[in-house]
Amino acid sequence: MTIAVAALTLAGSPPGAGAKPSHRGATAGLFGTTVWEPPTIEEFQRMAAGGLSDVRLIFFPGAVEQQPGWRDWRLYDKLVGDAARGGMAIDPMLFGVPGWMDPDPSTLPVQSQAQENFWFAFVRDAARRYGPGGQFWAQNPGLTPHPMRNWEVWNEPNINEFTGEHAQVKAREFARLLRITRAALNAASPANRIVLGGLYRRPRPGHGIRMTRFLERLYKLRHGRSLFDAVAIHPYAARPRQILRVTESARRVMNANGDTRKPIWITEVGWTTGGNYWSQSLYRATPQQQATRVRGTARILLAHRRQLRLRRVDWYTWRDFSGGDNFWDKYMGLFTADGHPKPAWTALTQITGGTVGGVIKNLGHKPLPPGPGPAPGGGGSQPPSPPPCLLPGILC
């Protein structure tokens, strides 16, 4: 979401600390969270202790190749390693292009052969590094491997603002990106799978295509079913029952097109507890209301998990964003920006059977220092430092 939500939507107490979890064991592998800023090992450990299993992490080419021809994987090496040390797996979300390629980082990289070649090489190399049998795991034998197999492609591709600032969403263009990504992932390992980038349920009129309509258009394309192995959605809504209805509508489209066995991933869902224009947000909530809705959503989705073929639910987001603007979409965390658990975190751990814990003291707000090595061409200058957030040019 959530840059998109800014453009699209301007328009209960948690259980007591002594309550027994309602679904101990039933949530294994289901719940995860999303992050904007690089978490620390302590944060990953808190996620795992709280009953989460996975982190949805933006894999942004602009954070790796800030200069043409110069690859710097240090940011993701650290994140992937820290996640493994903290007991968490990563679900990568491939999104964006470097600023030197296009001033709008959300432009789909299918506007030229050079862009397509760049995207193919980046995806292939990322999968070779962090996927099954990846170089990173071979170089770090002390880590328990958590190879990335499920690669989410793009973020809310049914919204104009997420396919290029001046572009009208085209299912055929996005299908082209999926085909290139499929070829790149297969070149790395046949074990890799594509998760269709999280579809937003209903963009504002003139700003995109409704989730179900966009999905239907993809299915109507030649070999449309072969484009992806799972469908990710962002069923933001005011109440848990509405979230269920949105998810059911995606399931109906998939079933009607013969994809009854493919799973659904919910890769963003949540509510905001503050920020500018909070009162105008469709997803506003007090901290106690956020807790009630997280608990209610978790329970209702658990109850319908099998019929929905629901594989993942990623809460948006881990903690409030510490920098940039104060728009309401930066206040949807389960924790505050300074590491204090919100009531929603307590509510979620009552479902997962996890531990609430206290304040997280070591937070990932600082950028990494420059690393050794010459710049391309043999010069002596250092490459740029990795950015302090996971979407430079948009968030930082």
XYZ file of C-alpha atoms in Angstrom:
396
model
C 0.000 0.000 0.000
C 0.748 2.517 0.760
C 1.915 5.119 -1.200
C -1.009 4.167 -3.356
C -3.473 4.467 -0.553
C -2.449 8.073 -0.097
C -3.649 8.703 -3.619
C -6.617 6.406 -3.472
C -8.418 6.743 -0.204
C -8.276 10.309 1.041
C -11.678 10.314 0.871
C -12.138 -3.032 21.509
C -9.434 -4.026 23.876
C -7.093 -6.965 23.180
C -7.369 -10.067 25.339
C -5.698 -9.920 28.715
C -2.090 -10.957 29.085
C -3.125 -14.077 30.923
C -5.612 -15.320 28.332
C -4.821 -18.627 26.643
C -4.221 -18.514 22.894
C -7.228 -19.549 20.832
C -5.414 -21.218 17.944
C -2.094 -22.518 19.267
C -0.349 -24.409 16.477
C -3.015 -23.637 13.877
C -1.266 -20.445 12.754
C 2.112 -22.039 11.961
C 3.460 -20.618 8.719
C 0.428 -18.396 8.136
C 1.145 -15.021 9.693
C 3.911 -12.645 8.673
C 4.481 -8.920 8.454
C 5.828 -6.252 6.115
C 8.676 -3.805 6.781
C 9.693 -0.446 5.343
C 12.969 0.010 7.223
C 15.677 -2.639 7.651
C 14.920 -4.497 10.912
C 17.606 -5.500 13.384
C 18.254 -9.027 14.625
C 16.388 -8.098 17.807
C 13.350 -7.142 15.739
C 13.471 -10.389 13.766
C 13.756 -12.300 17.046
C 10.698 -10.486 18.413
C 8.723 -11.384 15.288
C 9.603 -15.059 15.692
C 8.871 -15.042 19.434
C 5.496 -13.470 18.692
C 4.485 -16.316 16.397
C 5.265 -14.806 12.999
C 7.089 -16.917 10.440
C 7.872 -14.665 7.479
C 8.737 -11.099 6.549
C 7.576 -9.569 3.282
C 10.633 -7.649 2.116
C 10.893 -5.263 -0.816
C 13.626 -6.289 -3.248
C 14.260 -2.967 -4.963
C 16.799 -2.962 -7.825
C 17.626 0.684 -7.071
C 19.005 -0.354 -3.670
C 21.377 -2.830 -5.360
C 22.435 -1.045 -8.533
C 22.516 2.650 -7.669
C 25.006 3.162 -10.493
C 24.720 1.368 -13.858
C 26.829 -1.776 -13.848
C 27.712 -1.626 -10.142
C 25.997 -4.299 -8.057
C 26.074 -3.969 -4.286
C 24.165 -6.664 -2.410
C 25.326 -5.639 1.086
C 21.934 -4.317 2.193
C 20.144 -7.552 1.320
C 22.993 -9.766 2.504
C 22.662 -8.182 5.930
C 18.871 -8.349 5.959
C 18.703 -11.967 4.807
C 21.424 -12.968 7.262
C 19.864 -11.111 10.178
C 16.463 -12.634 9.426
C 17.965 -16.133 9.450
C 19.779 -15.396 12.718
C 16.497 -14.155 14.174
C 14.592 -17.270 13.094
C 12.582 -15.635 10.299
C 12.193 -16.423 6.601
C 11.860 -13.744 3.927
C 9.187 -13.465 1.251
C 10.748 -11.205 -1.417
C 8.633 -8.651 -3.271
C 10.289 -7.567 -6.533
C 9.450 -3.949 -7.237
C 10.783 -0.843 -8.961
C 13.604 0.377 -11.173
C 16.713 2.448 -10.362
C 16.572 6.215 -10.725
C 19.161 6.188 -13.496
C 16.781 4.050 -15.580
C 13.626 6.077 -15.007
C 12.869 9.015 -12.687
C 9.665 7.247 -11.647
C 10.791 4.138 -9.713
C 7.379 2.487 -10.118
C 7.617 2.297 -13.924
C 7.169 -1.239 -15.236
C 10.529 -2.211 -16.786
C 9.051 -3.335 -20.097
C 9.346 -0.050 -21.999
C 12.458 -1.112 -23.937
C 14.633 -4.131 -24.577
C 17.305 -2.621 -22.317
C 14.842 -2.408 -19.420
C 13.677 -5.976 -19.958
C 17.269 -7.214 -20.084
C 18.063 -5.385 -16.856
C 15.032 -6.846 -15.074
C 15.805 -10.384 -16.254
C 19.407 -10.150 -15.044
C 18.473 -8.632 -11.676
C 15.793 -11.223 -10.918
C 17.962 -14.129 -12.076
C 20.912 -12.970 -9.993
C 18.778 -12.287 -6.897
C 17.327 -15.801 -7.134
C 20.757 -17.327 -7.681
C 22.025 -15.514 -4.617
C 19.175 -16.067 -2.132
C 17.053 -18.842 -3.633
C 17.403 -22.647 -3.424
C 21.095 -23.574 -3.521
C 21.913 -19.863 -3.533
C 25.396 -18.364 -3.325
C 24.576 -16.488 -0.125
C 23.709 -19.685 1.732
C 26.826 -21.440 0.432
C 28.968 -18.518 1.611
C 27.349 -18.530 5.077
C 27.318 -22.184 6.199
C 26.770 -21.158 9.817
C 23.260 -19.916 9.021
C 20.194 -22.114 8.902
C 19.155 -21.715 5.250
C 15.822 -20.085 4.493
C 15.993 -20.032 0.693
C 13.518 -17.775 -1.092
C 11.203 -19.723 -3.367
C 8.097 -17.542 -3.601
C 8.825 -14.268 -5.413
C 6.041 -11.688 -5.333
C 6.149 -9.651 -8.532
C 5.376 -5.953 -8.136
C 3.143 -4.072 -5.749
C -0.497 -3.265 -6.563
C -0.041 -3.466 -10.356
C -3.741 -2.694 -10.887
C -3.099 0.905 -9.737
C -1.872 3.469 -12.269
C 0.541 5.108 -9.836
C 2.333 1.795 -9.368
C 2.945 1.126 -13.048
C 4.242 4.570 -14.049
C 3.014 8.018 -13.039
C 1.560 8.808 -16.457
C 0.477 5.319 -17.446
C -2.906 3.649 -17.570
C -2.790 0.141 -16.125
C -2.494 -2.491 -18.854
C -2.859 -6.155 -17.927
C -0.961 -7.132 -21.071
C 2.103 -5.076 -20.049
C 2.106 -6.606 -16.604
C 1.784 -10.060 -18.141
C 4.930 -9.276 -20.118
C 6.751 -8.544 -16.869
C 5.509 -11.809 -15.378
C 6.805 -13.787 -18.363
C 10.245 -12.178 -18.127
C 10.310 -12.844 -14.391
C 9.299 -16.468 -14.910
C 12.156 -16.976 -17.373
C 14.637 -15.334 -14.989
C 13.529 -17.405 -11.999
C 13.617 -20.616 -14.023
C 17.158 -19.761 -15.117
C 18.109 -19.753 -11.431
C 16.120 -22.789 -10.229
C 12.950 -24.616 -11.282
C 11.950 -24.577 -7.592
C 11.165 -20.850 -7.748
C 7.532 -19.719 -7.893
C 5.763 -16.490 -8.841
C 3.272 -14.782 -6.531
C 1.169 -12.312 -8.519
C 1.863 -8.894 -6.961
C -0.635 -7.781 -4.310
C -3.787 -6.485 -6.010
C -5.579 -3.592 -4.332
C -9.297 -4.258 -4.070
C -10.762 -1.072 -5.524
C -8.650 1.865 -6.785
C -10.250 5.272 -6.895
C -12.101 5.891 -10.199
C -9.607 6.840 -12.899
C -6.638 5.494 -10.931
C -6.685 1.839 -11.860
C -8.698 -1.328 -12.312
C -10.701 -3.219 -9.719
C -8.889 -6.281 -8.342
C -11.296 -8.878 -9.735
C -11.486 -7.228 -13.175
C -7.693 -7.010 -13.465
C -7.362 -10.667 -12.487
C -9.978 -11.674 -15.059
C -8.095 -9.775 -17.768
C -4.912 -11.669 -16.965
C -6.742 -14.980 -17.215
C -8.147 -14.023 -20.632
C -4.658 -13.587 -22.072
C -3.110 -16.500 -23.925
C -1.644 -18.925 -21.373
C -2.819 -16.548 -18.660
C -2.982 -19.284 -16.026
C 0.712 -20.052 -16.516
C 1.791 -16.528 -15.562
C 1.739 -17.104 -11.794
C 1.647 -19.793 -9.103
C -0.278 -17.862 -6.442
C -2.299 -14.647 -6.213
C -1.513 -11.955 -3.639
C -4.153 -9.417 -2.673
C -4.449 -6.359 -0.421
C -8.023 -6.587 0.905
C -7.939 -3.429 3.013
C -11.325 -2.774 4.591
C -12.828 -1.193 7.672
C -14.010 -4.457 9.228
C -12.844 -8.113 9.318
C -15.994 -9.426 7.615
C -15.348 -7.120 4.642
C -11.793 -8.464 4.360
C -13.228 -11.974 4.152
C -15.649 -10.932 1.406
C -12.889 -9.344 -0.682
C -10.746 -12.463 -0.327
C -13.675 -14.663 -1.306
C -14.198 -12.583 -4.459
C -10.618 -13.255 -5.557
C -11.112 -16.962 -4.831
C -14.238 -17.030 -7.013
C -12.387 -15.543 -9.998
C -9.558 -18.053 -9.591
C -11.951 -20.997 -9.279
C -13.983 -19.881 -12.287
C -10.789 -19.956 -14.354
C -9.749 -23.430 -13.293
C -7.241 -22.341 -10.634
C -8.906 -24.031 -7.699
C -5.608 -25.370 -6.360
C -3.547 -22.179 -6.477
C -3.217 -20.432 -3.116
C -4.083 -16.879 -2.121
C -1.634 -14.707 -0.228
C -2.764 -11.624 1.692
C 0.437 -9.587 1.620
C -0.960 -6.401 3.156
C -3.821 -5.747 5.542
C -4.082 -3.389 8.497
C -5.326 -0.181 10.085
C -3.771 3.193 10.910
C -3.664 4.687 14.387
C -2.485 8.224 13.590
C -0.787 10.629 11.221
C -1.910 13.447 8.967
C -5.418 13.094 7.521
C -6.086 10.161 9.848
C -9.746 11.186 10.185
C -10.171 10.949 6.399
C -8.723 7.457 6.063
C -11.037 4.546 5.366
C -8.720 2.443 7.536
C -8.516 4.660 10.618
C -8.716 3.109 14.060
C -7.834 3.897 17.618
C -5.125 1.630 19.056
C -7.809 -0.434 20.793
C -9.891 -0.668 17.607
C -6.799 -1.741 15.674
C -6.281 -4.531 18.209
C -9.894 -5.660 17.975
C -9.786 -5.737 14.167
C -6.464 -7.571 14.006
C -7.805 -10.208 16.378
C -11.120 -10.490 14.542
C -9.459 -10.699 11.117
C -7.007 -13.347 12.283
C -9.814 -15.480 13.667
C -12.115 -15.185 10.669
C -9.344 -15.939 8.196
C -8.233 -18.938 10.246
C -11.793 -20.238 10.185
C -11.898 -19.961 6.367
C -8.276 -20.816 5.650
C -8.934 -24.125 3.921
C -11.779 -23.032 1.637
C -9.849 -19.918 0.622
C -6.626 -21.911 0.174
C -4.984 -19.131 2.153
C -1.207 -19.475 2.397
C -0.065 -16.239 4.036
C -1.405 -13.184 5.901
C 1.126 -10.349 6.224
C 0.121 -7.607 8.637
C 0.810 -4.116 7.413
C 3.094 -3.232 8.985
C 5.707 -4.268 11.571
C 6.194 -0.822 13.090
C 5.401 2.772 12.306
C 7.810 4.490 9.938
C 10.425 6.632 11.672
C 11.186 9.141 8.918
C 9.714 11.019 5.993
C 6.239 12.498 6.015
C 3.612 11.976 8.704
C 0.837 10.752 6.420
C -1.533 8.269 8.038
C -0.231 5.284 6.086
C 3.034 5.475 8.073
C 1.188 4.684 11.331
C -0.151 1.201 10.584
C 2.461 -0.656 12.630
C 1.991 -3.350 15.231
C 4.694 -1.384 17.095
C 5.320 2.325 17.384
C 8.306 3.844 15.599
C 10.277 3.823 18.862
C 9.651 0.120 19.495
C 6.709 0.062 21.901
C 4.186 -2.737 21.244
C 0.702 -1.519 20.391
C -2.367 -3.326 21.737
C -2.676 -4.934 18.280
C 0.566 -6.849 18.855
C -0.773 -8.219 22.130
C -3.995 -9.211 20.362
C -2.102 -11.017 17.603
C 0.129 -12.942 19.994
C -2.980 -14.170 21.793
C -3.983 -15.802 18.499
C -0.531 -17.177 17.627
C 0.389 -18.245 21.138
C 3.512 -16.087 20.923
C 5.228 -13.805 23.415
C 4.392 -10.100 23.631
C 7.668 -8.898 25.172
C 8.538 -5.334 26.097
C 10.004 -2.389 24.228
C 12.369 -3.227 21.364
C 15.534 -1.323 22.165
C 17.638 -1.990 19.070
C 15.781 -0.630 16.057
C 16.935 -0.514 12.447
C 16.989 3.202 11.752
C 20.625 3.604 10.697
C 22.075 3.143 7.181
C 24.977 0.783 6.590
C 28.456 2.300 6.140
C 30.192 2.290 2.734
C 31.975 -0.935 1.908
C 35.397 -1.549 0.367
C 36.025 -1.865 -3.344
C 36.677 0.385 -6.321
C 34.003 1.945 -8.469
C 33.394 0.603 -11.991
C 36.269 1.343 -14.337
C 38.966 0.900 -11.718
C 38.586 4.252 -9.939
C 39.281 4.611 -6.275
C 35.946 6.042 -5.115
C 33.583 4.014 -2.963
C 30.118 2.895 -4.087
C 27.141 4.688 -2.509
C 26.032 3.516 0.908
C 22.929 1.335 1.023
C 19.863 3.489 1.741
C 18.271 3.661 5.213
C 14.921 2.465 3.878
C 13.857 -0.212 1.449
C 12.327 2.083 -1.158
C 14.753 4.966 -1.802
C 13.366 7.718 -3.975
C 9.924 7.214 -2.484
C 10.348 6.830 1.272
C 13.866 8.177 1.814
